[in-house]
Tab-separated table of N, CA, C and O in Angstrom:
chain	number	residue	atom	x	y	z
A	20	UNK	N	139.385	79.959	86.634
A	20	UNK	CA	138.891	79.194	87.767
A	20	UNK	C	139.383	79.800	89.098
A	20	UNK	O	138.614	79.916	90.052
A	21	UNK	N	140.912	80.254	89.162
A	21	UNK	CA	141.174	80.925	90.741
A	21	UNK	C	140.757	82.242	90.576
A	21	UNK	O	140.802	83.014	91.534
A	22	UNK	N	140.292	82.656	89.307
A	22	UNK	CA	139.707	84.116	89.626
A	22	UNK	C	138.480	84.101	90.394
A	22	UNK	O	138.179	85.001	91.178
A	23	UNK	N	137.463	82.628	90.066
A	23	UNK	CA	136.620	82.794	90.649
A	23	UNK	C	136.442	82.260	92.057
A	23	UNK	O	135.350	82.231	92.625
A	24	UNK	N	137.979	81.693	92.769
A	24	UNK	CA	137.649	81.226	93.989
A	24	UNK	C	138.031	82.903	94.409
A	24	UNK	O	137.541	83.174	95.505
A	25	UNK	N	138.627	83.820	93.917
A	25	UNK	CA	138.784	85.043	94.530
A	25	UNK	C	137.237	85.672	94.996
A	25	UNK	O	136.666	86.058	96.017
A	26	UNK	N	137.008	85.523	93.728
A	26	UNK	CA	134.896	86.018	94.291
A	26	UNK	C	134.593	85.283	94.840
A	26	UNK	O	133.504	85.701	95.233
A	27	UNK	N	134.771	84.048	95.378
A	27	UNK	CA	133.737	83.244	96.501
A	27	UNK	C	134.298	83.649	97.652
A	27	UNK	O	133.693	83.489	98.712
A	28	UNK	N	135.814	84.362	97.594
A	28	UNK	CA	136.233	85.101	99.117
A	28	UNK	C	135.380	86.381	99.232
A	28	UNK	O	134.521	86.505	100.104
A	29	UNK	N	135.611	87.172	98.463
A	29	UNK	CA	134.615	88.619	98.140
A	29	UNK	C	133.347	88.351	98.476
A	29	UNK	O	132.883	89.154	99.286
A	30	UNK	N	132.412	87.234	98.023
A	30	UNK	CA	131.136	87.112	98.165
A	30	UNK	C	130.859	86.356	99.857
A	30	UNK	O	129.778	86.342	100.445
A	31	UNK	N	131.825	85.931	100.228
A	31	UNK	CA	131.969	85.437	101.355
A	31	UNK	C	132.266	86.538	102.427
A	31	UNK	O	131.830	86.601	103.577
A	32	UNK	N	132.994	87.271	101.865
A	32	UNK	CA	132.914	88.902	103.070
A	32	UNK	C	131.610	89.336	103.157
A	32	UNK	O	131.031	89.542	104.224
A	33	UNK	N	131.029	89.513	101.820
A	33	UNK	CA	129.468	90.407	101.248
A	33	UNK	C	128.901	89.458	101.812
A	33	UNK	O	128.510	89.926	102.881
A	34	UNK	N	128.628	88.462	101.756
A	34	UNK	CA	127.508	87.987	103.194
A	34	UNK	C	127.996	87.935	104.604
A	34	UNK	O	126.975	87.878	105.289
A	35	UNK	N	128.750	87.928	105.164
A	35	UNK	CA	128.986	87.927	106.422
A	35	UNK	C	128.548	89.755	106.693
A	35	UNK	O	127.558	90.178	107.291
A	36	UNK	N	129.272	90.287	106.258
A	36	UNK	CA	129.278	91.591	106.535
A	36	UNK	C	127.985	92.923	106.288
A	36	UNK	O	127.782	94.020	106.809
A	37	UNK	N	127.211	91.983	105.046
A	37	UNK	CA	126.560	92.481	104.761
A	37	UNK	C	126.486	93.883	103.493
A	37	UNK	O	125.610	94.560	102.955
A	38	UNK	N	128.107	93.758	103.464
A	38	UNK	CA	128.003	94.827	102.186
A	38	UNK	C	129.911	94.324	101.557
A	38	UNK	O	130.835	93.925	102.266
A	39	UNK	N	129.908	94.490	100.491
A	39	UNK	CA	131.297	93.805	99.618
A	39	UNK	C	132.689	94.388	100.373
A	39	UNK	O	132.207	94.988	101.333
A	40	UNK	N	133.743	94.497	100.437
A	40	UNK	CA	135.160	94.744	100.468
A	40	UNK	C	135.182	96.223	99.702
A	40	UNK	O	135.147	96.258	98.472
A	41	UNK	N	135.251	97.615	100.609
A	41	UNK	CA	135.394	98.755	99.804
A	41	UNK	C	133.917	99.415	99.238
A	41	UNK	O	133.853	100.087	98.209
A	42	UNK	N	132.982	99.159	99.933
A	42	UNK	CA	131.896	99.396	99.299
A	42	UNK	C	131.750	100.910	99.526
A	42	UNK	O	130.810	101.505	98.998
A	43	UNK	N	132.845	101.694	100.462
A	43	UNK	CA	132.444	103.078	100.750
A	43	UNK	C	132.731	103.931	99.730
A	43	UNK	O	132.382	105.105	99.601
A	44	UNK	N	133.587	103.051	98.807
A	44	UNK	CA	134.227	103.955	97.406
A	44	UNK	C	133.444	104.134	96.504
A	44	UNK	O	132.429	103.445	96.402
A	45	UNK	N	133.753	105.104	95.653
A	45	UNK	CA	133.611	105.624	94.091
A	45	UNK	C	133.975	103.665	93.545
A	45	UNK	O	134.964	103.040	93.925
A	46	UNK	N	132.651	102.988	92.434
A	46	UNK	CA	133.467	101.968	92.056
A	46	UNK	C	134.677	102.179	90.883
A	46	UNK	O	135.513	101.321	90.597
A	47	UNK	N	134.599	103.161	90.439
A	47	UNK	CA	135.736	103.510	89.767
A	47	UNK	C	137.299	103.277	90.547
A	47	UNK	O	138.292	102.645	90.186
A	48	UNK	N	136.974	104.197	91.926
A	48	UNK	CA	138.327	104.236	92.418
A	48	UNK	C	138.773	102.978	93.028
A	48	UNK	O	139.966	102.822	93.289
A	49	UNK	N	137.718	101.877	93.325
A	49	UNK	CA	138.116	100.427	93.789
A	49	UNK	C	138.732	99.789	92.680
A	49	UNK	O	139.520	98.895	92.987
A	50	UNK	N	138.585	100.005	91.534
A	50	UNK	CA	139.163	99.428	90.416
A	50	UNK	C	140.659	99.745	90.514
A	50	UNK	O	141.448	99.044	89.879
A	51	UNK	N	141.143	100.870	91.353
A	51	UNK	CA	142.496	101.145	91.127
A	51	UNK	C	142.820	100.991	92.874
A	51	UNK	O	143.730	101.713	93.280
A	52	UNK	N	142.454	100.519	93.418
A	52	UNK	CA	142.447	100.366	94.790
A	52	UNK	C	143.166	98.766	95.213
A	52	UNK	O	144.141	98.507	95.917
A	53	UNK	N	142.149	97.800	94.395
A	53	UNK	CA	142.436	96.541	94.554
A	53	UNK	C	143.696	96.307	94.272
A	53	UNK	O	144.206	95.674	95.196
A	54	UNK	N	144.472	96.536	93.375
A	54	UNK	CA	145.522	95.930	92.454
A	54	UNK	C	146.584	96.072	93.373
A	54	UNK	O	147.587	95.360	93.320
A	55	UNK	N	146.320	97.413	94.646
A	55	UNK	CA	147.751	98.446	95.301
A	55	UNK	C	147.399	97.828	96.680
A	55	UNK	O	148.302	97.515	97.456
A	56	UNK	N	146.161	97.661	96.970
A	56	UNK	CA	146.245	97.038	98.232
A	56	UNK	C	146.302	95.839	98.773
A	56	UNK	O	146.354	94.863	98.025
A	57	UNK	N	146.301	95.610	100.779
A	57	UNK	CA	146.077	94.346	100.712
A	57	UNK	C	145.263	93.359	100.080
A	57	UNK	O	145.091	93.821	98.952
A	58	UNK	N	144.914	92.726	100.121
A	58	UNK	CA	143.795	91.790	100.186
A	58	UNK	C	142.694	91.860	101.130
A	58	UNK	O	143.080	91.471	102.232
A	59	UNK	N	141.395	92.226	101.126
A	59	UNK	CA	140.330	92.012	101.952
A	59	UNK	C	140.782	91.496	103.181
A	59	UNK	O	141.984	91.290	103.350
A	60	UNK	N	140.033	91.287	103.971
A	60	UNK	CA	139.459	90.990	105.139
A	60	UNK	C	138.505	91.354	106.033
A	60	UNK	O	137.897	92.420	106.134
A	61	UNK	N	138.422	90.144	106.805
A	61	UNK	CA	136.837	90.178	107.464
A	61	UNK	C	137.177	90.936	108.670
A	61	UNK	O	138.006	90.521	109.480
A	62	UNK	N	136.412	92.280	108.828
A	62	UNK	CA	135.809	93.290	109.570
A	62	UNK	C	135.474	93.097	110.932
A	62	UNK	O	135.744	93.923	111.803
A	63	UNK	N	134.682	91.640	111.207
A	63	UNK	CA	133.816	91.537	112.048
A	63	UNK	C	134.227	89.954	112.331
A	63	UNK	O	134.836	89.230	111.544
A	64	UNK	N	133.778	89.622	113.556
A	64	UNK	CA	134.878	88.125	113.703
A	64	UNK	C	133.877	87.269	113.643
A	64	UNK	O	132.664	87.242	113.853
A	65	UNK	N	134.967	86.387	113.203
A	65	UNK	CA	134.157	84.679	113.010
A	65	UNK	C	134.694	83.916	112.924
A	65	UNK	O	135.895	84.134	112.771
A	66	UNK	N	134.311	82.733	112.950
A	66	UNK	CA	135.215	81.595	113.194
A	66	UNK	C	136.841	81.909	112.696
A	66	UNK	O	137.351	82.824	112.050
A	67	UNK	N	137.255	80.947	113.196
A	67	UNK	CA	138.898	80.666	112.907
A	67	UNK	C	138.488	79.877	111.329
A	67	UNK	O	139.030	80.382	110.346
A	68	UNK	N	137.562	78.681	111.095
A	68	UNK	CA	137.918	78.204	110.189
A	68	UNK	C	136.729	78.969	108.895
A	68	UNK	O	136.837	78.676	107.704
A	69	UNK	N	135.680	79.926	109.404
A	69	UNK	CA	135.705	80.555	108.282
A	69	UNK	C	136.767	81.491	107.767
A	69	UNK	O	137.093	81.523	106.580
A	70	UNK	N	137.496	82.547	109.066
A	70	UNK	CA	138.457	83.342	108.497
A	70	UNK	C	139.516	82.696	107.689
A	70	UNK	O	139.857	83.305	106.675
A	71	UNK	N	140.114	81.538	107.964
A	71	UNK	CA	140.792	80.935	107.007
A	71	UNK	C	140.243	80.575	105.801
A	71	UNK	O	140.958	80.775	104.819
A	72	UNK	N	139.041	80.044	105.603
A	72	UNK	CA	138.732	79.932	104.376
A	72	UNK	C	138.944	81.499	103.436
A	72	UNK	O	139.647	81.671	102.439
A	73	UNK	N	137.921	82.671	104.287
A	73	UNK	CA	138.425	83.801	103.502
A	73	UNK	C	139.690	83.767	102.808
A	73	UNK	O	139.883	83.485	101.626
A	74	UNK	N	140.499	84.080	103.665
A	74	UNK	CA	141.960	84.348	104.100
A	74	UNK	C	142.671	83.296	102.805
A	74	UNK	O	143.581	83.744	102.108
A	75	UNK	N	142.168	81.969	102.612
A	75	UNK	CA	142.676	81.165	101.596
A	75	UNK	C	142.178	81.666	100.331
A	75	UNK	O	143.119	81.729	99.540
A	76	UNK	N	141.100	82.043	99.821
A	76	UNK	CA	140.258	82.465	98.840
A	76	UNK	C	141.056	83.782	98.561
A	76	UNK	O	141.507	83.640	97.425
A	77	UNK	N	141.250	84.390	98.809
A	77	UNK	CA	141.659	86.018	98.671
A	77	UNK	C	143.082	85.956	98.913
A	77	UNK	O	143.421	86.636	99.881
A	78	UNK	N	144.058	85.317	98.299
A	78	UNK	CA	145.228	85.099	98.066
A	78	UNK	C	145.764	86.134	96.688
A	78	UNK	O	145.307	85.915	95.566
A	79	UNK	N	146.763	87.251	96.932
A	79	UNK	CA	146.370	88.067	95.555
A	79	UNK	C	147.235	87.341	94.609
A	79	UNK	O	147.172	87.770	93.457
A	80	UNK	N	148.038	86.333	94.815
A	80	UNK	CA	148.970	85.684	93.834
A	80	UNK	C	147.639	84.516	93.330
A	80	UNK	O	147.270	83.740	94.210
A	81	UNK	N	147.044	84.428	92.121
A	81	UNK	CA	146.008	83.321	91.729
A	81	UNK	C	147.033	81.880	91.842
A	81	UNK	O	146.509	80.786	91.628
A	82	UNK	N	148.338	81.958	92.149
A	82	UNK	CA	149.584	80.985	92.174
A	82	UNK	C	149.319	80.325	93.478
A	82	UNK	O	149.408	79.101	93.585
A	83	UNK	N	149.002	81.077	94.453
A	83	UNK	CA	148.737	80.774	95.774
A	83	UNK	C	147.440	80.433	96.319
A	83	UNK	O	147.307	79.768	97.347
A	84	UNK	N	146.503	80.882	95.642
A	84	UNK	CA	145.148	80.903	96.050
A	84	UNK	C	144.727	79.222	95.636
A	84	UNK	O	145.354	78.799	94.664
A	85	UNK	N	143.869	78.375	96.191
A	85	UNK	CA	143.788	76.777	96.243
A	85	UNK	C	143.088	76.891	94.916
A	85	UNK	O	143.331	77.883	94.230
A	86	UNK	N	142.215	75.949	94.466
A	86	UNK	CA	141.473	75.634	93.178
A	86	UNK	C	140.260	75.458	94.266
A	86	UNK	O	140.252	75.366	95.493
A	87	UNK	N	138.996	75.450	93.023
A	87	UNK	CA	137.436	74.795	93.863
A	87	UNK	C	137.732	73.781	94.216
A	87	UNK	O	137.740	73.689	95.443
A	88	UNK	N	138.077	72.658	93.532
A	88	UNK	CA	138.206	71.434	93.909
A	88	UNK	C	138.833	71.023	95.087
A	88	UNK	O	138.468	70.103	95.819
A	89	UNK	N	140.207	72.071	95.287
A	89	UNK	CA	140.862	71.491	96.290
A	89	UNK	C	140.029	72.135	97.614
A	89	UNK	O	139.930	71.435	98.621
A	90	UNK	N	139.383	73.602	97.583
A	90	UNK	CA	138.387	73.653	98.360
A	90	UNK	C	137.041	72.768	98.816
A	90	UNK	O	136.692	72.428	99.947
A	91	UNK	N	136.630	72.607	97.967
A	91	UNK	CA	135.815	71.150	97.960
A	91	UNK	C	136.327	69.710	98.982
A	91	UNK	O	135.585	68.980	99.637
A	92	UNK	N	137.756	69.634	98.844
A	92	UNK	CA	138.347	68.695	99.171
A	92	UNK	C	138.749	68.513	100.486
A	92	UNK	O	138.698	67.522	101.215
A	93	UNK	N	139.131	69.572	100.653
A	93	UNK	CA	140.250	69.923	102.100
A	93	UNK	C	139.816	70.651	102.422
A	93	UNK	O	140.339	70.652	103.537
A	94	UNK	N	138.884	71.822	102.445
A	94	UNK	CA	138.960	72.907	103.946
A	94	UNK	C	138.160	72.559	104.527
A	94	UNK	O	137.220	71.860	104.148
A	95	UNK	N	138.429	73.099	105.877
A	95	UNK	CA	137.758	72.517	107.067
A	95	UNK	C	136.638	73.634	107.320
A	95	UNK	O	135.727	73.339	108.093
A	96	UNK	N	136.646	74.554	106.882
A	96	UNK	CA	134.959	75.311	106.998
A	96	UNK	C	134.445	74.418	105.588
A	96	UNK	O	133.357	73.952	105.927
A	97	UNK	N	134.600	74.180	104.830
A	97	UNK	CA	133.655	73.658	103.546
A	97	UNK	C	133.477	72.367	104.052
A	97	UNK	O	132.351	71.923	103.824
A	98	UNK	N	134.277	71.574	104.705
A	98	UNK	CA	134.163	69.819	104.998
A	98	UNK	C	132.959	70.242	106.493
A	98	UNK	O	132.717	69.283	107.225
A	99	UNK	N	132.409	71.359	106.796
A	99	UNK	CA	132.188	71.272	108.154
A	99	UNK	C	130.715	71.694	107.721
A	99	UNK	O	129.777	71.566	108.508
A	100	UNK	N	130.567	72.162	106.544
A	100	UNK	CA	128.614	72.088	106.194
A	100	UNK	C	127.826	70.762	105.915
A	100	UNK	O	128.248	69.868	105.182
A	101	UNK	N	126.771	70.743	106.507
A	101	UNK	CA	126.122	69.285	106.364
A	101	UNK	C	124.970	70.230	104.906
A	101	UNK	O	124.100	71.089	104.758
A	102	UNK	N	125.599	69.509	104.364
A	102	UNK	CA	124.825	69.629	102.498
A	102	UNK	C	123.624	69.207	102.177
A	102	UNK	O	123.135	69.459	101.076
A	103	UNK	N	122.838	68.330	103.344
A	103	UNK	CA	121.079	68.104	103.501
A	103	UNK	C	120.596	68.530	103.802
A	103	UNK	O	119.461	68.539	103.326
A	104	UNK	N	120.956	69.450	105.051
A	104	UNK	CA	120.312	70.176	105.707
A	104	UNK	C	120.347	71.784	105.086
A	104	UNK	O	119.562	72.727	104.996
A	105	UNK	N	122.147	71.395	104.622
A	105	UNK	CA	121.682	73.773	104.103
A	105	UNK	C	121.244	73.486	103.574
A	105	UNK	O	120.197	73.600	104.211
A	106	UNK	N	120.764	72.806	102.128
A	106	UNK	CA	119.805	72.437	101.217
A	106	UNK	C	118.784	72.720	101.311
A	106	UNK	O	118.099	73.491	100.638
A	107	UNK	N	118.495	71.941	102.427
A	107	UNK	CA	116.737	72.356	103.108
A	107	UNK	C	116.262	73.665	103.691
A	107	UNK	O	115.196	74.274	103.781
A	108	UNK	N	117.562	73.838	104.058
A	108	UNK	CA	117.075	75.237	104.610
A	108	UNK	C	117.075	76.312	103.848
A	108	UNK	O	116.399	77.309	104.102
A	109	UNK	N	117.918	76.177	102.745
A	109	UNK	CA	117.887	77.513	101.892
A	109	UNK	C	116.643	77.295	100.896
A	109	UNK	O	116.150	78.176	100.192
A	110	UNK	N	116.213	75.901	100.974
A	110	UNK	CA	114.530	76.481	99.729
A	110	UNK	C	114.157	76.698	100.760
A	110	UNK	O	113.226	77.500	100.692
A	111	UNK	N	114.404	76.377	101.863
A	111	UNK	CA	112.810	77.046	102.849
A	111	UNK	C	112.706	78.655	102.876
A	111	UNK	O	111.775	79.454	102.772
A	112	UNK	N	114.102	78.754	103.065
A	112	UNK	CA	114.033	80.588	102.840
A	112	UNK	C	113.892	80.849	101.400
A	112	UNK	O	113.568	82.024	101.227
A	113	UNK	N	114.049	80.011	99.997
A	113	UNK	CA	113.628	80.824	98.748
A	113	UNK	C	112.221	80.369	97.982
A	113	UNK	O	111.937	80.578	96.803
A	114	UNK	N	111.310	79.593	99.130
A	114	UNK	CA	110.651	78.885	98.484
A	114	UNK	C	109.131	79.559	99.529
A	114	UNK	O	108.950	78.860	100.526
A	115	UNK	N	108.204	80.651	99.403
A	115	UNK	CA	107.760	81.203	100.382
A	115	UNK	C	106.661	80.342	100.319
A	115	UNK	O	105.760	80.429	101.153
């Protein structure tokens, strides 16, 4: 489960940015890249309370990194989407 709030930080760079954490590499050599380096981060600026969400998600201790739920619960970029409206708006963009 915190492995996968790690990919909702990763997938959360890959859309803002438009391309994943390391995408200039061999994916071989990112495989030995991740383990030695920091942790991601966002490139290009944006909010304070999305960078924290990143920034919480991409914790390399899974000890440290929150659960979904408690994301769900408490962060203030996730408590700050109105859930009727992205709704609506994302079939409008998958629904031609």
């Amino acid at each position: 489960a915190k492995a996968d709030v790690w990919s909702l930080g990763i997938t959360a760079i890959e859309l803002a940015e438009t391309a994943p954490p390391h995408s200039s590499l061999h994916p071989m050599k990112v495989l030995f890249v991740v383990p030695s380096a920091p942790p991601p981060a966002l490139r290009t600026p944006a909010s304070s309370t999305f960078d924290a969400f990143v920034t919480k998600c991409l914790q390399k201790s899974a000890m440290d990194r929150p659960t979904a739920k408690a994301l769900l619960e408490d962060d203030p970029f996730v408590n700050s989407v109105d859930l009727a409206t992205s709704q609506s708006h994302l079939v409008d963009l998958l629904v031609l």
